[in-house]
Amino acid sequence: MDSRQNNKLSKAERLCSKKLINTLFGSGNHSFPIYPLRVVYAWVDAEKASAQCSFMVSVSKKRFKHAVDRNRVKRQVRESYREHKHLLQELSLPTNRKLIMVFIWLDTRHRESKTVNGIVKKLLLHIVEHPCCEGC
């Protein structure tokens, strides 16, 4: 039962703060693409973020004209993140730093959930292997 609760996405894990989003797209961030996804991530002070790792998914209206298509892609990425977020627990972060990230969809067509799952896993493993945490 506890393992199922750890796989849930809490409200705190969703990146909603406009200040944090501006910080993420400002200077001092890191990004890494594995087509059709790009992850942009940054390290912030613990007081600014509520969860150890917070994220959001972005799918451009330019890529998918219909909201149904954009929502499908976002749902696939969120589900893949939920399944593989345990990989981020391997990060030995200091207590004063937290991770925020955004997954950006780069393609103009849908992919199978299995493919998206593998790509999200590779992106998270890259973050674990190359944390680039200032002040760590």
PDB file of C-alpha atoms in Angstrom:
ATOM      1  CA  MET A   1       0.000   0.000   0.000  1.00  0.00           C
ATOM      2  CA  ASP A   2       2.828   2.412   0.777  1.00  0.00           C
ATOM      3  CA  SER A   3       4.431   1.843  -2.630  1.00  0.00           C
ATOM      4  CA  ARG A   4       1.209   2.920  -4.340  1.00  0.00           C
ATOM      5  CA  GLN A   5       1.060   6.137  -2.293  1.00  0.00           C
ATOM      6  CA  ASN A   6       4.650   6.965  -3.271  1.00  0.00           C
ATOM      7  CA  ASN A   7       3.667   6.729  -6.948  1.00  0.00           C
ATOM      8  CA  LYS A   8       0.927   9.328  -6.651  1.00  0.00           C
ATOM      9  CA  LEU A   9       1.451  12.836  -7.929  1.00  0.00           C
ATOM     10  CA  SER A  10       0.690  15.292  -5.188  1.00  0.00           C
ATOM     11  CA  LYS A  11      -0.319  18.899  -5.728  1.00  0.00           C
ATOM     12  CA  ALA A  12       3.056  19.971  -4.325  1.00  0.00           C
ATOM     13  CA  GLU A  13       4.845  18.118  -7.138  1.00  0.00           C
ATOM     14  CA  ARG A  14       3.108  20.176  -9.821  1.00  0.00           C
ATOM     15  CA  LEU A  15       4.850  23.391 -10.718  1.00  0.00           C
ATOM     16  CA  CYS A  16       2.284  26.217 -10.604  1.00  0.00           C
ATOM     17  CA  SER A  17       4.108  29.266  -9.251  1.00  0.00           C
ATOM     18  CA  LYS A  18       4.716  31.952 -11.876  1.00  0.00           C
ATOM     19  CA  LYS A  19       7.852  33.076 -10.028  1.00  0.00           C
ATOM     20  CA  LEU A  20       9.322  29.582 -10.160  1.00  0.00           C
ATOM     21  CA  ILE A  21       8.393  29.183 -13.822  1.00  0.00           C
ATOM     22  CA  ASN A  22      10.116  32.494 -14.627  1.00  0.00           C
ATOM     23  CA  THR A  23      13.150  31.297 -12.670  1.00  0.00           C
ATOM     24  CA  LEU A  24      13.135  28.087 -14.670  1.00  0.00           C
ATOM     25  CA  PHE A  25      13.182  29.886 -18.021  1.00  0.00           C
ATOM     26  CA  GLY A  26      15.642  32.530 -16.827  1.00  0.00           C
ATOM     27  CA  SER A  27      19.386  32.185 -16.513  1.00  0.00           C
ATOM     28  CA  GLY A  28      21.083  29.508 -14.451  1.00  0.00           C
ATOM     29  CA  ASN A  29      19.058  26.596 -15.776  1.00  0.00           C
ATOM     30  CA  HIS A  30      20.100  23.436 -17.575  1.00  0.00           C
ATOM     31  CA  SER A  31      18.411  21.654 -20.462  1.00  0.00           C
ATOM     32  CA  PHE A  32      18.783  18.384 -22.279  1.00  0.00           C
ATOM     33  CA  PRO A  33      16.826  17.071 -25.289  1.00  0.00           C
ATOM     34  CA  ILE A  34      15.953  13.539 -26.290  1.00  0.00           C
ATOM     35  CA  TYR A  35      13.628  13.942 -29.239  1.00  0.00           C
ATOM     36  CA  PRO A  36      10.627  14.488 -28.987  1.00  0.00           C
ATOM     37  CA  LEU A  37      11.098  15.859 -25.448  1.00  0.00           C
ATOM     38  CA  ARG A  38      13.319  18.475 -23.881  1.00  0.00           C
ATOM     39  CA  VAL A  39      13.731  18.843 -20.147  1.00  0.00           C
ATOM     40  CA  VAL A  40      14.674  22.206 -18.647  1.00  0.00           C
ATOM     41  CA  TYR A  41      15.610  22.065 -14.979  1.00  0.00           C
ATOM     42  CA  ALA A  42      16.968  24.343 -12.299  1.00  0.00           C
ATOM     43  CA  TRP A  43      17.852  24.225  -8.625  1.00  0.00           C
ATOM     44  CA  VAL A  44      16.102  26.631  -6.267  1.00  0.00           C
ATOM     45  CA  ASP A  45      16.214  27.405  -2.577  1.00  0.00           C
ATOM     46  CA  ALA A  46      14.110  25.146  -0.384  1.00  0.00           C
ATOM     47  CA  GLU A  47      11.942  28.056   0.780  1.00  0.00           C
ATOM     48  CA  LYS A  48      10.701  28.707  -2.775  1.00  0.00           C
ATOM     49  CA  ALA A  49       9.524  25.187  -3.699  1.00  0.00           C
ATOM     50  CA  SER A  50       7.121  23.028  -1.717  1.00  0.00           C
ATOM     51  CA  ALA A  51       8.206  19.550  -2.890  1.00  0.00           C
ATOM     52  CA  GLN A  52      11.685  18.055  -3.321  1.00  0.00           C
ATOM     53  CA  CYS A  53      11.029  17.845  -7.097  1.00  0.00           C
ATOM     54  CA  SER A  54       8.333  19.839  -8.906  1.00  0.00           C
ATOM     55  CA  PHE A  55       7.560  19.667 -12.611  1.00  0.00           C
ATOM     56  CA  MET A  56       5.226  20.758 -15.377  1.00  0.00           C
ATOM     57  CA  VAL A  57       4.537  19.681 -18.961  1.00  0.00           C
ATOM     58  CA  SER A  58       4.339  22.066 -21.888  1.00  0.00           C
ATOM     59  CA  VAL A  59       2.857  21.221 -25.298  1.00  0.00           C
ATOM     60  CA  SER A  60       2.696  24.045 -27.791  1.00  0.00           C
ATOM     61  CA  LYS A  61      -0.499  24.981 -29.584  1.00  0.00           C
ATOM     62  CA  LYS A  62       1.691  25.423 -32.637  1.00  0.00           C
ATOM     63  CA  ARG A  63       2.495  21.685 -32.566  1.00  0.00           C
ATOM     64  CA  PHE A  64      -1.052  20.411 -31.839  1.00  0.00           C
ATOM     65  CA  LYS A  65      -3.988  22.602 -32.832  1.00  0.00           C
ATOM     66  CA  HIS A  66      -6.610  20.600 -30.899  1.00  0.00           C
ATOM     67  CA  ALA A  67      -6.689  20.630 -27.103  1.00  0.00           C
ATOM     68  CA  VAL A  68      -7.542  16.931 -27.094  1.00  0.00           C
ATOM     69  CA  ASP A  69      -4.194  16.150 -28.724  1.00  0.00           C
ATOM     70  CA  ARG A  70      -2.239  18.431 -26.370  1.00  0.00           C
ATOM     71  CA  ASN A  71      -3.937  16.903 -23.341  1.00  0.00           C
ATOM     72  CA  ARG A  72      -3.144  13.387 -24.526  1.00  0.00           C
ATOM     73  CA  VAL A  73       0.562  14.173 -24.785  1.00  0.00           C
ATOM     74  CA  LYS A  74       0.577  15.874 -21.374  1.00  0.00           C
ATOM     75  CA  ARG A  75      -1.180  12.878 -19.838  1.00  0.00           C
ATOM     76  CA  GLN A  76       1.393  10.495 -21.338  1.00  0.00           C
ATOM     77  CA  VAL A  77       4.327  12.530 -20.001  1.00  0.00           C
ATOM     78  CA  ARG A  78       2.785  12.936 -16.534  1.00  0.00           C
ATOM     79  CA  GLU A  79       2.131   9.209 -16.297  1.00  0.00           C
ATOM     80  CA  SER A  80       5.684   8.405 -17.367  1.00  0.00           C
ATOM     81  CA  TYR A  81       7.084  10.841 -14.807  1.00  0.00           C
ATOM     82  CA  ARG A  82       4.900   9.319 -12.093  1.00  0.00           C
ATOM     83  CA  GLU A  83       6.235   5.854 -12.892  1.00  0.00           C
ATOM     84  CA  HIS A  84       9.891   6.918 -12.891  1.00  0.00           C
ATOM     85  CA  LYS A  85      10.061   9.661 -10.267  1.00  0.00           C
ATOM     86  CA  HIS A  86      11.699   7.204  -7.869  1.00  0.00           C
ATOM     87  CA  LEU A  87      14.888   7.685  -9.931  1.00  0.00           C
ATOM     88  CA  LEU A  88      15.133  11.242  -8.604  1.00  0.00           C
ATOM     89  CA  GLN A  89      15.208   9.959  -5.031  1.00  0.00           C
ATOM     90  CA  GLU A  90      18.742   8.759  -5.760  1.00  0.00           C
ATOM     91  CA  LEU A  91      19.828  12.398  -5.894  1.00  0.00           C
ATOM     92  CA  SER A  92      21.621  13.327  -2.711  1.00  0.00           C
ATOM     93  CA  LEU A  93      20.475  16.919  -2.493  1.00  0.00           C
ATOM     94  CA  PRO A  94      21.355  19.235   0.335  1.00  0.00           C
ATOM     95  CA  THR A  95      18.369  20.211   2.428  1.00  0.00           C
ATOM     96  CA  ASN A  96      18.503  23.798   1.190  1.00  0.00           C
ATOM     97  CA  ARG A  97      18.083  22.960  -2.551  1.00  0.00           C
ATOM     98  CA  LYS A  98      15.091  21.674  -4.549  1.00  0.00           C
ATOM     99  CA  LEU A  99      14.649  20.674  -8.168  1.00  0.00           C
ATOM    100  CA  ILE A 100      12.135  22.244 -10.562  1.00  0.00           C
ATOM    101  CA  MET A 101      11.726  21.108 -14.172  1.00  0.00           C
ATOM    102  CA  VAL A 102       9.583  21.363 -17.262  1.00  0.00           C
ATOM    103  CA  PHE A 103       9.122  18.784 -20.010  1.00  0.00           C
ATOM    104  CA  ILE A 104       8.617  20.443 -23.403  1.00  0.00           C
ATOM    105  CA  TRP A 105       7.157  18.446 -26.317  1.00  0.00           C
ATOM    106  CA  LEU A 106       9.036  19.135 -29.587  1.00  0.00           C
ATOM    107  CA  ASP A 107       7.287  16.901 -32.135  1.00  0.00           C
ATOM    108  CA  THR A 108       4.175  17.503 -34.243  1.00  0.00           C
ATOM    109  CA  ARG A 109       2.824  13.976 -33.948  1.00  0.00           C
ATOM    110  CA  HIS A 110       1.823  11.532 -31.209  1.00  0.00           C
ATOM    111  CA  ARG A 111       4.079   8.794 -29.940  1.00  0.00           C
ATOM    112  CA  GLU A 112       3.206   5.512 -28.262  1.00  0.00           C
ATOM    113  CA  SER A 113       3.085   5.596 -24.480  1.00  0.00           C
ATOM    114  CA  LYS A 114       5.854   3.009 -24.355  1.00  0.00           C
ATOM    115  CA  THR A 115       8.150   5.311 -26.340  1.00  0.00           C
ATOM    116  CA  VAL A 116       7.321   8.356 -24.200  1.00  0.00           C
ATOM    117  CA  ASN A 117       7.906   6.245 -21.092  1.00  0.00           C
ATOM    118  CA  GLY A 118      11.425   5.334 -22.239  1.00  0.00           C
ATOM    119  CA  ILE A 119      12.307   8.905 -23.161  1.00  0.00           C
ATOM    120  CA  VAL A 120      11.160  10.330 -19.820  1.00  0.00           C
ATOM    121  CA  LYS A 121      13.173   7.641 -18.038  1.00  0.00           C
ATOM    122  CA  LYS A 122      16.310   8.578 -20.023  1.00  0.00           C
ATOM    123  CA  LEU A 123      15.820  12.272 -19.250  1.00  0.00           C
ATOM    124  CA  LEU A 124      15.436  11.612 -15.518  1.00  0.00           C
ATOM    125  CA  LEU A 125      18.507   9.368 -15.519  1.00  0.00           C
ATOM    126  CA  HIS A 126      20.456  12.171 -17.200  1.00  0.00           C
ATOM    127  CA  ILE A 127      19.450  14.564 -14.404  1.00  0.00           C
ATOM    128  CA  VAL A 128      20.531  12.010 -11.788  1.00  0.00           C
ATOM    129  CA  GLU A 129      23.897  11.430 -13.495  1.00  0.00           C
ATOM    130  CA  HIS A 130      24.600  15.122 -14.167  1.00  0.00           C
ATOM    131  CA  PRO A 131      22.901  17.085 -11.379  1.00  0.00           C
ATOM    132  CA  CYS A 132      24.909  20.351 -11.854  1.00  0.00           C
ATOM    133  CA  CYS A 133      23.600  21.567  -8.513  1.00  0.00           C
ATOM    134  CA  GLU A 134      25.210  24.856  -7.529  1.00  0.00           C
ATOM    135  CA  GLY A 135      26.165  24.794  -3.882  1.00  0.00           C
ATOM    136  CA  CYS A 136      26.003  20.990  -3.535  1.00  0.00           C
TER     137      CYS A 136
END
